[in-house]
Amino acid sequence: MTFASTLFLVFAVLVTSTLSGVFGMVGGMVLLWLLLLVLPVTAAIAVQGILQLSANLSRAYFARQWIDWKILGNASMGVVASIALLFFADYQPNVAVVSICVGLLPVFCYIPRSWLVLDASRRPQAITCGFLGGGLNIGVGVAGPIVDIFFARTDMDRRTVIGTKAALQVLSHIAKIVFYSATLADLSRGEVTTIMIAMPFSILGSILGHGILLRLTNEGFRKGTVFLVTSVGLFFLVQGVWMLSS
């Protein structure tokens, strides 16, 4: 990659990691879109997994005292099941389908509580959360909105939500990296170097985002999450429909 491409990726990683550090998602959606501009879809999803892994690891570390380890343990079983299913199905992503799926994910933010009562603290639902979150993360690159509905409709503190979701995303991104390991092996030395340079900035973004998160109210956190996820999702949806029609 050129110096300009490296600078672009570093800036993108810093901004998107900061967004994720505040809202627990959104950043991954934006980063995926930016990577799709310069990489094939499988490579974009795989590289996004590497960059988001470092961001989520740091975010989980900063919020480690608030992680609900019981939820994480149950959800991990669902993640393992999802990667096994996609592996045996020999799944291959398509950029238009990926865009449309990501664009439709924000719909889950608007489902009334009375229609769908989900709670990640319940074992069967935590397993389901891990299965859906892991499957979508591998399949289309992001899963934030659908994972969020298992947490946002509980009385959990925002820091518990961020910490537990970050730890769950760590597992999902590891699964994504394993699933697309052959694609990652085909990256050039220059591309690998650029990714390595960008990784520390994902941690810096998490630090900045964590500081902003501590100053947010629970209500501001939830409203901001819905607004940003919806805005980014609409952009993905329009892009995907345009690709299919062109």
CSV table of C-alpha atoms in Angstrom, one decimal:
chain,number,residue,atom,x,y,z
A,1,MET,CA,0.0,0.0,0.0
A,2,THR,CA,1.1,3.6,-0.6
A,3,PHE,CA,1.8,6.1,2.1
A,4,ALA,CA,-1.5,7.8,1.4
A,5,SER,CA,-3.3,4.5,1.8
A,6,THR,CA,-1.6,3.8,5.1
A,7,LEU,CA,-2.4,7.3,6.4
A,8,PHE,CA,-6.1,6.8,5.3
A,9,LEU,CA,-6.3,3.4,7.1
A,10,VAL,CA,-4.7,4.8,10.3
A,11,PHE,CA,-7.1,7.7,10.4
A,12,ALA,CA,-10.1,5.4,9.7
A,13,VAL,CA,-9.1,3.0,12.4
A,14,LEU,CA,-8.6,5.8,15.0
A,15,VAL,CA,-12.0,7.4,14.3
A,16,THR,CA,-14.0,4.1,14.0
A,17,SER,CA,-12.4,2.7,17.2
A,18,THR,CA,-13.3,5.8,19.1
A,19,LEU,CA,-16.9,5.4,17.9
A,20,SER,CA,-17.0,1.8,19.0
A,21,GLY,CA,-15.4,2.7,22.3
A,22,VAL,CA,-18.3,5.1,23.0
A,23,PHE,CA,-21.2,3.1,21.6
A,24,GLY,CA,-20.0,-0.5,21.5
A,25,MET,CA,-20.7,-0.7,17.7
A,26,VAL,CA,-21.1,1.7,14.7
A,27,GLY,CA,-17.3,1.9,14.3
A,28,GLY,CA,-17.1,-1.6,12.9
A,29,MET,CA,-19.8,-0.8,10.4
A,30,VAL,CA,-18.0,2.3,9.2
A,31,LEU,CA,-14.6,0.6,9.1
A,32,LEU,CA,-16.0,-2.2,7.0
A,33,TRP,CA,-17.5,0.2,4.4
A,34,LEU,CA,-14.1,2.0,4.1
A,35,LEU,CA,-12.2,-1.3,3.7
A,36,LEU,CA,-14.7,-2.4,1.0
A,37,LEU,CA,-13.5,0.6,-1.0
A,38,VAL,CA,-10.0,-0.7,-1.3
A,39,LEU,CA,-10.2,-4.5,-0.8
A,40,PRO,CA,-12.2,-7.5,-2.1
A,41,VAL,CA,-15.1,-8.4,0.2
A,42,THR,CA,-13.5,-11.4,1.8
A,43,ALA,CA,-10.3,-9.5,2.5
A,44,ALA,CA,-12.2,-6.5,3.8
A,45,ILE,CA,-14.1,-8.6,6.3
A,46,ALA,CA,-11.0,-10.4,7.4
A,47,VAL,CA,-8.9,-7.3,7.8
A,48,GLN,CA,-11.7,-5.6,9.6
A,49,GLY,CA,-11.7,-8.6,12.0
A,50,ILE,CA,-8.0,-8.1,12.8
A,51,LEU,CA,-8.3,-4.3,13.4
A,52,GLN,CA,-11.5,-4.7,15.4
A,53,LEU,CA,-10.0,-7.5,17.4
A,54,SER,CA,-7.3,-5.3,18.8
A,55,ALA,CA,-9.9,-2.5,19.5
A,56,ASN,CA,-12.2,-4.9,21.3
A,57,LEU,CA,-9.5,-6.5,23.3
A,58,SER,CA,-8.4,-3.1,24.6
A,59,ARG,CA,-12.1,-2.1,25.2
A,60,ALA,CA,-12.7,-5.3,27.1
A,61,TYR,CA,-9.6,-4.7,29.2
A,62,PHE,CA,-10.6,-1.2,30.1
A,63,ALA,CA,-14.1,-2.5,31.2
A,64,ARG,CA,-12.9,-5.8,32.6
A,65,GLN,CA,-14.4,-5.2,36.0
A,66,TRP,CA,-17.8,-4.9,34.5
A,67,ILE,CA,-17.7,-7.9,32.2
A,68,ASP,CA,-20.4,-10.5,32.9
A,69,TRP,CA,-18.4,-13.7,32.6
A,70,LYS,CA,-21.5,-16.0,32.9
A,71,ILE,CA,-23.1,-14.3,29.8
A,72,LEU,CA,-19.8,-14.5,27.9
A,73,GLY,CA,-19.4,-18.2,28.7
A,74,ASN,CA,-22.9,-19.1,27.4
A,75,ALA,CA,-22.5,-16.9,24.3
A,76,SER,CA,-19.2,-18.5,23.4
A,77,MET,CA,-21.0,-21.8,22.8
A,78,GLY,CA,-23.2,-20.0,20.2
A,79,VAL,CA,-20.1,-18.5,18.5
A,80,VAL,CA,-18.5,-22.0,18.1
A,81,ALA,CA,-21.8,-23.4,16.6
A,82,SER,CA,-22.0,-20.5,14.1
A,83,ILE,CA,-18.5,-21.0,12.7
A,84,ALA,CA,-19.0,-24.7,12.4
A,85,LEU,CA,-22.2,-24.2,10.4
A,86,LEU,CA,-20.7,-21.6,8.0
A,87,PHE,CA,-17.6,-23.8,7.5
A,88,PHE,CA,-19.6,-26.9,6.5
A,89,ALA,CA,-21.9,-24.7,4.3
A,90,ASP,CA,-18.7,-23.4,2.5
A,91,TYR,CA,-20.0,-19.8,2.8
A,92,GLN,CA,-18.6,-17.1,0.5
A,93,PRO,CA,-19.7,-13.5,1.0
A,94,ASN,CA,-20.9,-11.2,-1.8
A,95,VAL,CA,-20.4,-7.4,-1.5
A,96,ALA,CA,-24.0,-6.4,-2.5
A,97,VAL,CA,-25.6,-9.0,-0.2
A,98,VAL,CA,-23.2,-8.0,2.6
A,99,SER,CA,-24.2,-4.3,2.2
A,100,ILE,CA,-27.9,-5.0,2.2
A,101,CYS,CA,-27.7,-7.3,5.3
A,102,VAL,CA,-25.7,-4.7,7.2
A,103,GLY,CA,-28.2,-2.0,6.1
A,104,LEU,CA,-31.1,-4.1,7.5
A,105,LEU,CA,-29.5,-4.8,10.8
A,106,PRO,CA,-30.7,-1.4,12.4
A,107,VAL,CA,-34.3,-2.6,12.0
A,108,PHE,CA,-33.7,-4.7,15.2
A,109,CYS,CA,-33.2,-1.5,17.1
A,110,TYR,CA,-36.8,-0.5,16.5
A,111,ILE,CA,-38.6,-3.7,17.4
A,112,PRO,CA,-40.9,-2.9,20.4
A,113,ARG,CA,-40.0,-4.6,23.6
A,114,SER,CA,-43.5,-6.2,23.8
A,115,TRP,CA,-42.8,-8.0,20.5
A,116,LEU,CA,-39.5,-9.4,21.3
A,117,VAL,CA,-38.3,-9.8,24.9
A,118,LEU,CA,-34.6,-10.7,24.8
A,119,ASP,CA,-32.2,-10.8,27.7
A,120,ALA,CA,-28.6,-12.0,27.4
A,121,SER,CA,-28.5,-12.8,31.2
A,122,ARG,CA,-30.7,-15.8,30.4
A,123,ARG,CA,-28.6,-18.8,29.3
A,124,PRO,CA,-30.6,-19.9,26.2
A,125,GLN,CA,-30.8,-16.3,25.0
A,126,ALA,CA,-27.1,-15.8,25.6
A,127,ILE,CA,-26.3,-18.8,23.5
A,128,THR,CA,-28.6,-17.5,20.7
A,129,CYS,CA,-26.9,-14.1,20.9
A,130,GLY,CA,-23.5,-15.8,20.4
A,131,PHE,CA,-24.8,-17.8,17.5
A,132,LEU,CA,-26.4,-14.9,15.7
A,133,GLY,CA,-23.6,-12.5,16.5
A,134,GLY,CA,-20.9,-14.9,15.6
A,135,GLY,CA,-22.7,-15.9,12.4
A,136,LEU,CA,-23.3,-12.4,11.2
A,137,ASN,CA,-19.8,-11.2,12.1
A,138,ILE,CA,-18.3,-14.0,10.0
A,139,GLY,CA,-21.0,-13.7,7.2
A,140,VAL,CA,-21.3,-10.0,6.7
A,141,GLY,CA,-18.6,-8.5,8.9
A,142,VAL,CA,-20.7,-6.8,11.6
A,143,ALA,CA,-23.4,-7.9,14.1
A,144,GLY,CA,-23.6,-5.0,16.5
A,145,PRO,CA,-27.4,-4.1,16.2
A,146,ILE,CA,-28.6,-7.7,16.6
A,147,VAL,CA,-26.3,-8.3,19.5
A,148,ASP,CA,-27.3,-5.0,21.1
A,149,ILE,CA,-31.0,-6.0,21.4
A,150,PHE,CA,-29.9,-8.8,23.8
A,151,PHE,CA,-28.3,-6.2,26.0
A,152,ALA,CA,-30.1,-2.9,25.5
A,153,ARG,CA,-33.4,-4.1,26.7
A,154,THR,CA,-32.1,-5.1,30.1
A,155,ASP,CA,-31.3,-3.0,33.2
A,156,MET,CA,-27.6,-3.5,32.8
A,157,ASP,CA,-25.3,-0.5,33.4
A,158,ARG,CA,-23.9,0.9,30.1
A,159,ARG,CA,-20.4,-0.1,31.3
A,160,THR,CA,-21.5,-3.7,31.7
A,161,VAL,CA,-23.0,-3.6,28.3
A,162,ILE,CA,-19.9,-2.2,26.7
A,163,GLY,CA,-17.5,-4.6,28.5
A,164,THR,CA,-19.5,-7.8,27.9
A,165,LYS,CA,-20.2,-7.0,24.3
A,166,ALA,CA,-16.6,-6.1,23.7
A,167,ALA,CA,-15.5,-9.5,25.2
A,168,LEU,CA,-18.1,-11.3,23.0
A,169,GLN,CA,-16.9,-9.4,19.9
A,170,VAL,CA,-13.4,-10.6,20.7
A,171,LEU,CA,-14.6,-14.2,20.3
A,172,SER,CA,-16.5,-13.3,17.2
A,173,HIS,CA,-13.5,-11.6,15.5
A,174,ILE,CA,-11.2,-14.5,16.4
A,175,ALA,CA,-13.8,-16.8,14.7
A,176,LYS,CA,-13.8,-14.5,11.7
A,177,ILE,CA,-10.0,-14.4,11.4
A,178,VAL,CA,-9.9,-18.2,11.6
A,179,PHE,CA,-12.7,-18.6,9.0
A,180,TYR,CA,-10.9,-16.2,6.5
A,181,SER,CA,-7.4,-17.3,7.3
A,182,ALA,CA,-6.7,-18.4,3.7
A,183,THR,CA,-7.6,-14.9,2.5
A,184,LEU,CA,-5.3,-13.3,5.1
A,185,ALA,CA,-2.5,-15.5,4.0
A,186,ASP,CA,-2.7,-14.0,0.5
A,187,LEU,CA,-2.2,-10.4,1.6
A,188,SER,CA,1.0,-8.8,0.4
A,189,ARG,CA,3.8,-7.8,2.7
A,190,GLY,CA,2.9,-4.1,2.3
A,191,GLU,CA,-0.7,-4.8,3.2
A,192,VAL,CA,0.3,-6.7,6.3
A,193,THR,CA,2.7,-3.9,7.3
A,194,THR,CA,0.0,-1.3,6.9
A,195,ILE,CA,-2.4,-3.3,9.1
A,196,MET,CA,0.3,-3.7,11.8
A,197,ILE,CA,0.9,0.1,11.7
A,198,ALA,CA,-2.9,0.8,12.1
A,199,MET,CA,-3.5,-1.7,15.0
A,200,PRO,CA,-2.1,0.6,17.8
A,201,PHE,CA,-4.4,3.3,16.7
A,202,SER,CA,-7.4,1.0,17.3
A,203,ILE,CA,-6.2,0.8,20.9
A,204,LEU,CA,-5.8,4.6,21.1
A,205,GLY,CA,-9.3,5.0,19.7
A,206,SER,CA,-10.6,2.7,22.4
A,207,ILE,CA,-8.9,4.8,25.1
A,208,LEU,CA,-10.4,8.0,23.7
A,209,GLY,CA,-13.9,6.4,23.4
A,210,HIS,CA,-13.8,4.9,26.9
A,211,GLY,CA,-13.1,8.4,28.3
A,212,ILE,CA,-16.1,9.8,26.4
A,213,LEU,CA,-18.3,6.8,27.5
A,214,LEU,CA,-17.7,7.5,31.2
A,215,ARG,CA,-19.1,11.0,30.7
A,216,LEU,CA,-22.3,9.8,28.9
A,217,THR,CA,-25.6,9.1,30.7
A,218,ASN,CA,-27.3,5.8,30.0
A,219,GLU,CA,-30.1,7.6,28.2
A,220,GLY,CA,-27.6,9.5,26.0
A,221,PHE,CA,-25.7,6.3,25.3
A,222,ARG,CA,-28.8,4.5,24.0
A,223,LYS,CA,-30.2,7.3,21.9
A,224,GLY,CA,-26.8,8.0,20.3
A,225,THR,CA,-26.4,4.3,19.5
A,226,VAL,CA,-29.7,4.1,17.7
A,227,PHE,CA,-29.2,7.3,15.7
A,228,LEU,CA,-25.7,6.4,14.5
A,229,VAL,CA,-26.5,2.8,13.7
A,230,THR,CA,-29.6,3.8,11.7
A,231,SER,CA,-27.7,6.5,9.7
A,232,VAL,CA,-24.9,4.1,8.8
A,233,GLY,CA,-27.3,1.3,8.1
A,234,LEU,CA,-29.3,3.4,5.6
A,235,PHE,CA,-26.2,4.2,3.7
A,236,PHE,CA,-25.2,0.5,3.5
A,237,LEU,CA,-28.8,-0.4,2.4
A,238,VAL,CA,-28.8,2.2,-0.4
A,239,GLN,CA,-25.4,1.1,-1.6
A,240,GLY,CA,-26.4,-2.6,-1.7
A,241,VAL,CA,-29.6,-2.0,-3.6
A,242,TRP,CA,-27.8,0.2,-6.1
A,243,MET,CA,-25.2,-2.6,-6.6
A,244,LEU,CA,-27.8,-5.2,-7.3
A,245,SER,CA,-29.7,-3.0,-9.7
A,246,SER,CA,-26.7,-1.8,-11.7
